[in-house]
Amino acid sequence: RYNTSGEIYNANGEIVGFYNNETDNYNQKNYQLLWEQKLGNLWKLNTTIHYTQGKGYYDNYKSNQKYSKYGLPNIIIGNTTISRADLIRQKWLDNNFYGIVSELQGKLNQWNINIGWVANQYFGKHFGEITDGTNLQPSNLPWEYYRNHALKNEISAYGKVLYSIDNWGVFADAQFRNIQYDSRVDKASAEESPEFDKKYFFFNPKIGTTYQAGFGNFYFSYANAHREPARNDLKENPNIQPEQLHDFELGYNTTLGNISIAANVYYMLYENQLVLTGAVNDVGAALHENSGKSYRRGLEIVANYKLSKQWNILANTTISQNKNQNYIVETNFGTTNFGNTNIAFSPDFIGNATINYLPTEKISLSLVQKFVGKQYINNTQTEEYKLNAYQLTDFLANYKCSWGKTDIGIFVLVNNIFNRSYTNYGVDYGSPYYYAQAKANFLLGVNLKFN
């Protein structure tokens, strides 16, 4: 209900207003060139060349800042030395991401085969500027107070095979990822000077089988996967490790008359899982940490019941356990072992139930009930950091029609129609801060498709 960003103080430390341009400005352009080449009747080659260019900045008002923090000299007026001021800063990101993805797909007897490779490069320039401030001369502005850049190269290759015979299918995947990720400081500051040089090589295999019985389909799979830390995490902790996952899944789906059901049991064992800490950096990006050994296990169920031509009911639920094992926090005051704790922002229960009514071919009406169990802002599982369970009801109406060669869709979405108060997110600033969500609110939209 309250945001401290942009607060303006007077000499007595009293809030006298808010900066009216506390904004996040970002523009992104995406380009893709797609090519499909058929190689006979059974094989084809798909290739995509992509380029994404992005540039933007945060504009922030910062009260009572030290000049030295931004590399500015103190200002002397008469016999007075001024070392602090109110400043307006912009933190910029200017980045380019480009690469190629190519995949060969084909069939050889009972074998379906996919072979592909990926080559990408990301180059991001990060810099900050002071655009205005107390006692600063316009001729010296903007003042660049930091600059660094990050370069991330990735070359990956993968293969997928599926062998089918009678009611059985056996599949296997293998992916090799080679990543080089480094950050260099061009102009250092007390606030932003990330420097790291990381090399990762991951082998990600997956195997599984499917079986089609007369009363449904079964599948089982095992996968070993890895994930590297993001730049924000490496900035905060250059020693943070990539996570490793062992994932076991067993599933079943069937259709019985007007009812279709799918169920999946999963067991995910992690080493150094990159879990959310509940903390954010100075521009609000969520941070991760390694939690040592941890796991996620649960049951997912999806069901669809067709009552009639006009009415159907959709429902899905996930019942799970998401645990850190022997979660340890180290501070300047010592080490605390919290034992087995819930992983942050991981509710044990999630459910959705939707009733759909289609009075005509052009109109559909939906009533959606959502359930989310309790969760925690950080990984200590202490009560003061708990987010309470909540449930919401939404209503959606769609109308579709055509005008010439244009398909038109008009929708009205009413969220939280019963005006419930709830929080679904929070931040750990040494004590919990909760994000109050909107009560009843609506969205109107129009979709156009030109044929």
PDB file of N, CA and C in Angstrom, residues 5-74:
ATOM      1  N   SER A   5       9.979   4.466  -2.800  1.00  0.00           N
ATOM      2  CA  SER A   5      10.766   4.978  -3.920  1.00  0.00           C
ATOM      3  C   SER A   5      10.379   6.421  -4.244  1.00  0.00           C
ATOM      4  N   GLY A   6      11.383   7.247  -4.413  1.00  0.00           N
ATOM      5  CA  GLY A   6      11.158   8.633  -4.812  1.00  0.00           C
ATOM      6  C   GLY A   6      10.792   9.582  -3.688  1.00  0.00           C
ATOM      7  N   GLU A   7      10.906   9.141  -2.429  1.00  0.00           N
ATOM      8  CA  GLU A   7      10.592  10.038  -1.311  1.00  0.00           C
ATOM      9  C   GLU A   7      11.546  11.239  -1.300  1.00  0.00           C
ATOM     10  N   ILE A   8      10.998  12.417  -1.064  1.00  0.00           N
ATOM     11  CA  ILE A   8      11.784  13.650  -0.969  1.00  0.00           C
ATOM     12  C   ILE A   8      11.670  14.171   0.464  1.00  0.00           C
ATOM     13  N   TYR A   9      12.827  14.383   1.109  1.00  0.00           N
ATOM     14  CA  TYR A   9      12.864  14.815   2.508  1.00  0.00           C
ATOM     15  C   TYR A   9      13.300  16.274   2.599  1.00  0.00           C
ATOM     16  N   ASN A  10      12.852  16.941   3.674  1.00  0.00           N
ATOM     17  CA  ASN A  10      13.382  18.264   3.976  1.00  0.00           C
ATOM     18  C   ASN A  10      14.546  18.136   4.961  1.00  0.00           C
ATOM     19  N   ALA A  11      15.075  19.269   5.441  1.00  0.00           N
ATOM     20  CA  ALA A  11      16.243  19.257   6.329  1.00  0.00           C
ATOM     21  C   ALA A  11      15.956  18.578   7.651  1.00  0.00           C
ATOM     22  N   ASN A  12      14.695  18.481   8.047  1.00  0.00           N
ATOM     23  CA  ASN A  12      14.321  17.838   9.312  1.00  0.00           C
ATOM     24  C   ASN A  12      14.022  16.344   9.146  1.00  0.00           C
ATOM     25  N   GLY A  13      14.250  15.813   7.940  1.00  0.00           N
ATOM     26  CA  GLY A  13      13.997  14.394   7.709  1.00  0.00           C
ATOM     27  C   GLY A  13      12.542  14.071   7.485  1.00  0.00           C
ATOM     28  N   GLU A  14      11.711  15.076   7.222  1.00  0.00           N
ATOM     29  CA  GLU A  14      10.289  14.863   6.987  1.00  0.00           C
ATOM     30  C   GLU A  14      10.019  14.710   5.495  1.00  0.00           C
ATOM     31  N   ILE A  15       9.101  13.811   5.148  1.00  0.00           N
ATOM     32  CA  ILE A  15       8.747  13.601   3.748  1.00  0.00           C
ATOM     33  C   ILE A  15       7.866  14.762   3.285  1.00  0.00           C
ATOM     34  N   VAL A  16       8.339  15.436   2.245  1.00  0.00           N
ATOM     35  CA  VAL A  16       7.596  16.596   1.748  1.00  0.00           C
ATOM     36  C   VAL A  16       7.029  16.360   0.344  1.00  0.00           C
ATOM     37  N   GLY A  17       7.303  15.201  -0.234  1.00  0.00           N
ATOM     38  CA  GLY A  17       6.763  14.921  -1.558  1.00  0.00           C
ATOM     39  C   GLY A  17       7.426  13.705  -2.172  1.00  0.00           C
ATOM     40  N   PHE A  18       7.104  13.468  -3.446  1.00  0.00           N
ATOM     41  CA  PHE A  18       7.663  12.326  -4.168  1.00  0.00           C
ATOM     42  C   PHE A  18       8.139  12.787  -5.544  1.00  0.00           C
ATOM     43  N   TYR A  19       9.254  12.229  -5.975  1.00  0.00           N
ATOM     44  CA  TYR A  19       9.774  12.480  -7.308  1.00  0.00           C
ATOM     45  C   TYR A  19       8.798  11.909  -8.332  1.00  0.00           C
ATOM     46  N   ASN A  20       8.420  12.718  -9.308  1.00  0.00           N
ATOM     47  CA  ASN A  20       7.335  12.317 -10.211  1.00  0.00           C
ATOM     48  C   ASN A  20       7.808  11.573 -11.454  1.00  0.00           C
ATOM     49  N   ASN A  21       9.089  11.200 -11.493  1.00  0.00           N
ATOM     50  CA  ASN A  21       9.573  10.468 -12.664  1.00  0.00           C
ATOM     51  C   ASN A  21      10.341   9.212 -12.239  1.00  0.00           C
ATOM     52  N   GLU A  22       9.855   8.566 -11.163  1.00  0.00           N
ATOM     53  CA  GLU A  22      10.459   7.326 -10.681  1.00  0.00           C
ATOM     54  C   GLU A  22       9.999   6.193 -11.603  1.00  0.00           C
ATOM     55  N   THR A  23      10.774   5.938 -12.667  1.00  0.00           N
ATOM     56  CA  THR A  23      10.280   5.086 -13.746  1.00  0.00           C
ATOM     57  C   THR A  23      11.298   4.023 -14.146  1.00  0.00           C
ATOM     58  N   ASP A  24      10.778   3.010 -14.829  1.00  0.00           N
ATOM     59  CA  ASP A  24      11.573   1.955 -15.445  1.00  0.00           C
ATOM     60  C   ASP A  24      11.281   2.014 -16.936  1.00  0.00           C
ATOM     61  N   ASN A  25      12.274   2.368 -17.729  1.00  0.00           N
ATOM     62  CA  ASN A  25      12.088   2.592 -19.158  1.00  0.00           C
ATOM     63  C   ASN A  25      12.937   1.597 -19.941  1.00  0.00           C
ATOM     64  N   TYR A  26      12.293   0.789 -20.783  1.00  0.00           N
ATOM     65  CA  TYR A  26      13.049  -0.221 -21.523  1.00  0.00           C
ATOM     66  C   TYR A  26      12.383  -0.468 -22.865  1.00  0.00           C
ATOM     67  N   ASN A  27      13.192  -0.580 -23.907  1.00  0.00           N
ATOM     68  CA  ASN A  27      12.700  -0.834 -25.253  1.00  0.00           C
ATOM     69  C   ASN A  27      13.462  -2.012 -25.829  1.00  0.00           C
ATOM     70  N   GLN A  28      12.744  -2.930 -26.460  1.00  0.00           N
ATOM     71  CA  GLN A  28      13.378  -4.124 -27.016  1.00  0.00           C
ATOM     72  C   GLN A  28      12.868  -4.365 -28.428  1.00  0.00           C
ATOM     73  N   LYS A  29      13.790  -4.718 -29.323  1.00  0.00           N
ATOM     74  CA  LYS A  29      13.445  -5.048 -30.706  1.00  0.00           C
ATOM     75  C   LYS A  29      13.923  -6.469 -30.985  1.00  0.00           C
ATOM     76  N   ASN A  30      13.039  -7.268 -31.598  1.00  0.00           N
ATOM     77  CA  ASN A  30      13.335  -8.670 -31.864  1.00  0.00           C
ATOM     78  C   ASN A  30      13.265  -8.933 -33.370  1.00  0.00           C
ATOM     79  N   TYR A  31      14.296  -9.590 -33.892  1.00  0.00           N
ATOM     80  CA  TYR A  31      14.348  -9.942 -35.302  1.00  0.00           C
ATOM     81  C   TYR A  31      14.626 -11.440 -35.419  1.00  0.00           C
ATOM     82  N   GLN A  32      13.918 -12.100 -36.351  1.00  0.00           N
ATOM     83  CA  GLN A  32      14.130 -13.524 -36.575  1.00  0.00           C
ATOM     84  C   GLN A  32      14.067 -13.831 -38.066  1.00  0.00           C
ATOM     85  N   LEU A  33      14.956 -14.693 -38.501  1.00  0.00           N
ATOM     86  CA  LEU A  33      14.931 -15.215 -39.862  1.00  0.00           C
ATOM     87  C   LEU A  33      14.812 -16.729 -39.767  1.00  0.00           C
ATOM     88  N   LEU A  34      13.717 -17.295 -40.299  1.00  0.00           N
ATOM     89  CA  LEU A  34      13.442 -18.720 -40.196  1.00  0.00           C
ATOM     90  C   LEU A  34      13.532 -19.371 -41.575  1.00  0.00           C
ATOM     91  N   TRP A  35      14.179 -20.517 -41.602  1.00  0.00           N
ATOM     92  CA  TRP A  35      14.372 -21.241 -42.859  1.00  0.00           C
ATOM     93  C   TRP A  35      14.078 -22.713 -42.618  1.00  0.00           C
ATOM     94  N   GLU A  36      13.208 -23.285 -43.465  1.00  0.00           N
ATOM     95  CA  GLU A  36      12.915 -24.722 -43.410  1.00  0.00           C
ATOM     96  C   GLU A  36      13.274 -25.343 -44.753  1.00  0.00           C
ATOM     97  N   GLN A  37      14.135 -26.368 -44.700  1.00  0.00           N
ATOM     98  CA  GLN A  37      14.574 -27.054 -45.910  1.00  0.00           C
ATOM     99  C   GLN A  37      14.189 -28.524 -45.822  1.00  0.00           C
ATOM    100  N   LYS A  38      13.376 -29.007 -46.761  1.00  0.00           N
ATOM    101  CA  LYS A  38      13.026 -30.419 -46.804  1.00  0.00           C
ATOM    102  C   LYS A  38      14.139 -31.207 -47.486  1.00  0.00           C
ATOM    103  N   LEU A  39      14.473 -32.340 -46.890  1.00  0.00           N
ATOM    104  CA  LEU A  39      15.515 -33.209 -47.414  1.00  0.00           C
ATOM    105  C   LEU A  39      14.886 -34.571 -47.695  1.00  0.00           C
ATOM    106  N   GLY A  40      14.242 -34.676 -48.813  1.00  0.00           N
ATOM    107  CA  GLY A  40      13.494 -35.887 -49.112  1.00  0.00           C
ATOM    108  C   GLY A  40      12.137 -35.858 -48.429  1.00  0.00           C
ATOM    109  N   ASN A  41      11.506 -37.038 -48.320  1.00  0.00           N
ATOM    110  CA  ASN A  41      10.174 -37.133 -47.744  1.00  0.00           C
ATOM    111  C   ASN A  41      10.177 -37.285 -46.233  1.00  0.00           C
ATOM    112  N   LEU A  42      11.298 -37.708 -45.663  1.00  0.00           N
ATOM    113  CA  LEU A  42      11.315 -38.052 -44.240  1.00  0.00           C
ATOM    114  C   LEU A  42      12.179 -37.130 -43.394  1.00  0.00           C
ATOM    115  N   TRP A  43      12.937 -36.234 -44.000  1.00  0.00           N
ATOM    116  CA  TRP A  43      13.862 -35.397 -43.235  1.00  0.00           C
ATOM    117  C   TRP A  43      13.658 -33.928 -43.598  1.00  0.00           C
ATOM    118  N   LYS A  44      13.907 -33.075 -42.612  1.00  0.00           N
ATOM    119  CA  LYS A  44      13.888 -31.634 -42.869  1.00  0.00           C
ATOM    120  C   LYS A  44      14.837 -30.934 -41.904  1.00  0.00           C
ATOM    121  N   LEU A  45      15.312 -29.772 -42.326  1.00  0.00           N
ATOM    122  CA  LEU A  45      16.252 -28.967 -41.540  1.00  0.00           C
ATOM    123  C   LEU A  45      15.609 -27.624 -41.241  1.00  0.00           C
ATOM    124  N   ASN A  46      15.476 -27.298 -39.956  1.00  0.00           N
ATOM    125  CA  ASN A  46      14.938 -26.005 -39.531  1.00  0.00           C
ATOM    126  C   ASN A  46      16.071 -25.164 -38.943  1.00  0.00           C
ATOM    127  N   THR A  47      16.193 -23.931 -39.405  1.00  0.00           N
ATOM    128  CA  THR A  47      17.241 -23.035 -38.918  1.00  0.00           C
ATOM    129  C   THR A  47      16.641 -21.674 -38.606  1.00  0.00           C
ATOM    130  N   THR A  48      17.011 -21.122 -37.459  1.00  0.00           N
ATOM    131  CA  THR A  48      16.554 -19.793 -37.052  1.00  0.00           C
ATOM    132  C   THR A  48      17.766 -18.942 -36.695  1.00  0.00           C
ATOM    133  N   ILE A  49      17.854 -17.775 -37.293  1.00  0.00           N
ATOM    134  CA  ILE A  49      18.841 -16.768 -36.910  1.00  0.00           C
ATOM    135  C   ILE A  49      18.094 -15.663 -36.187  1.00  0.00           C
ATOM    136  N   HIS A  50      18.573 -15.272 -35.007  1.00  0.00           N
ATOM    137  CA  HIS A  50      17.830 -14.300 -34.202  1.00  0.00           C
ATOM    138  C   HIS A  50      18.742 -13.175 -33.715  1.00  0.00           C
ATOM    139  N   TYR A  51      18.134 -12.030 -33.499  1.00  0.00           N
ATOM    140  CA  TYR A  51      18.842 -10.873 -32.938  1.00  0.00           C
ATOM    141  C   TYR A  51      17.868 -10.076 -32.089  1.00  0.00           C
ATOM    142  N   THR A  52      18.251  -9.806 -30.853  1.00  0.00           N
ATOM    143  CA  THR A  52      17.440  -8.991 -29.946  1.00  0.00           C
ATOM    144  C   THR A  52      18.297  -7.835 -29.448  1.00  0.00           C
ATOM    145  N   GLN A  53      17.786  -6.626 -29.628  1.00  0.00           N
ATOM    146  CA  GLN A  53      18.484  -5.428 -29.162  1.00  0.00           C
ATOM    147  C   GLN A  53      17.619  -4.749 -28.115  1.00  0.00           C
ATOM    148  N   GLY A  54      18.193  -4.484 -26.957  1.00  0.00           N
ATOM    149  CA  GLY A  54      17.446  -3.852 -25.882  1.00  0.00           C
ATOM    150  C   GLY A  54      18.236  -2.714 -25.253  1.00  0.00           C
ATOM    151  N   LYS A  55      17.520  -1.691 -24.836  1.00  0.00           N
ATOM    152  CA  LYS A  55      18.174  -0.555 -24.187  1.00  0.00           C
ATOM    153  C   LYS A  55      17.162   0.135 -23.281  1.00  0.00           C
ATOM    154  N   GLY A  56      17.600   0.511 -22.089  1.00  0.00           N
ATOM    155  CA  GLY A  56      16.691   1.191 -21.178  1.00  0.00           C
ATOM    156  C   GLY A  56      17.379   1.564 -19.885  1.00  0.00           C
ATOM    157  N   TYR A  57      16.602   2.195 -18.979  1.00  0.00           N
ATOM    158  CA  TYR A  57      17.191   2.702 -17.743  1.00  0.00           C
ATOM    159  C   TYR A  57      16.128   2.842 -16.662  1.00  0.00           C
ATOM    160  N   TYR A  58      16.607   2.814 -15.425  1.00  0.00           N
ATOM    161  CA  TYR A  58      15.811   3.218 -14.269  1.00  0.00           C
ATOM    162  C   TYR A  58      16.109   4.679 -13.984  1.00  0.00           C
ATOM    163  N   ASP A  59      15.088   5.453 -13.667  1.00  0.00           N
ATOM    164  CA  ASP A  59      15.254   6.843 -13.246  1.00  0.00           C
ATOM    165  C   ASP A  59      14.845   6.930 -11.778  1.00  0.00           C
ATOM    166  N   ASN A  60      15.798   7.273 -10.893  1.00  0.00           N
ATOM    167  CA  ASN A  60      15.561   7.242  -9.450  1.00  0.00           C
ATOM    168  C   ASN A  60      15.975   8.537  -8.782  1.00  0.00           C
ATOM    169  N   TYR A  61      15.189   8.945  -7.795  1.00  0.00           N
ATOM    170  CA  TYR A  61      15.552  10.061  -6.907  1.00  0.00           C
ATOM    171  C   TYR A  61      16.180   9.461  -5.653  1.00  0.00           C
ATOM    172  N   LYS A  62      17.388   9.924  -5.303  1.00  0.00           N
ATOM    173  CA  LYS A  62      18.107   9.406  -4.150  1.00  0.00           C
ATOM    174  C   LYS A  62      18.406  10.553  -3.190  1.00  0.00           C
ATOM    175  N   SER A  63      17.896  10.436  -1.961  1.00  0.00           N
ATOM    176  CA  SER A  63      18.048  11.499  -0.959  1.00  0.00           C
ATOM    177  C   SER A  63      19.352  11.350  -0.176  1.00  0.00           C
ATOM    178  N   ASN A  64      19.958  12.493   0.128  1.00  0.00           N
ATOM    179  CA  ASN A  64      21.080  12.585   1.078  1.00  0.00           C
ATOM    180  C   ASN A  64      22.187  11.579   0.752  1.00  0.00           C
ATOM    181  N   GLN A  65      22.640  11.627  -0.485  1.00  0.00           N
ATOM    182  CA  GLN A  65      23.676  10.710  -0.932  1.00  0.00           C
ATOM    183  C   GLN A  65      25.067  11.327  -0.785  1.00  0.00           C
ATOM    184  N   LYS A  66      26.048  10.490  -0.459  1.00  0.00           N
ATOM    185  CA  LYS A  66      27.431  10.949  -0.407  1.00  0.00           C
ATOM    186  C   LYS A  66      27.956  11.151  -1.827  1.00  0.00           C
ATOM    187  N   TYR A  67      28.600  12.315  -2.061  1.00  0.00           N
ATOM    188  CA  TYR A  67      29.216  12.540  -3.359  1.00  0.00           C
ATOM    189  C   TYR A  67      30.245  11.458  -3.671  1.00  0.00           C
ATOM    190  N   SER A  68      30.985  11.044  -2.643  1.00  0.00           N
ATOM    191  CA  SER A  68      32.075  10.088  -2.850  1.00  0.00           C
ATOM    192  C   SER A  68      31.554   8.744  -3.365  1.00  0.00           C
ATOM    193  N   LYS A  69      30.327   8.384  -3.025  1.00  0.00           N
ATOM    194  CA  LYS A  69      29.742   7.126  -3.497  1.00  0.00           C
ATOM    195  C   LYS A  69      29.639   7.105  -5.013  1.00  0.00           C
ATOM    196  N   TYR A  70      29.523   8.280  -5.614  1.00  0.00           N
ATOM    197  CA  TYR A  70      29.350   8.387  -7.057  1.00  0.00           C
ATOM    198  C   TYR A  70      30.584   8.967  -7.745  1.00  0.00           C
ATOM    199  N   GLY A  71      31.699   9.026  -7.021  1.00  0.00           N
ATOM    200  CA  GLY A  71      32.940   9.515  -7.610  1.00  0.00           C
ATOM    201  C   GLY A  71      32.975  11.011  -7.816  1.00  0.00           C
ATOM    202  N   LEU A  72      32.082  11.731  -7.138  1.00  0.00           N
ATOM    203  CA  LEU A  72      32.035  13.194  -7.242  1.00  0.00           C
ATOM    204  C   LEU A  72      32.841  13.831  -6.118  1.00  0.00           C
ATOM    205  N   PRO A  73      33.526  14.938  -6.379  1.00  0.00           N
ATOM    206  CA  PRO A  73      34.266  15.619  -5.306  1.00  0.00           C
ATOM    207  C   PRO A  73      33.299  16.394  -4.401  1.00  0.00           C
ATOM    208  N   ASN A  74      33.713  16.598  -3.148  1.00  0.00           N
ATOM    209  CA  ASN A  74      32.945  17.462  -2.262  1.00  0.00           C
ATOM    210  C   ASN A  74      32.924  18.878  -2.810  1.00  0.00           C
TER     211      ASN A  74
END
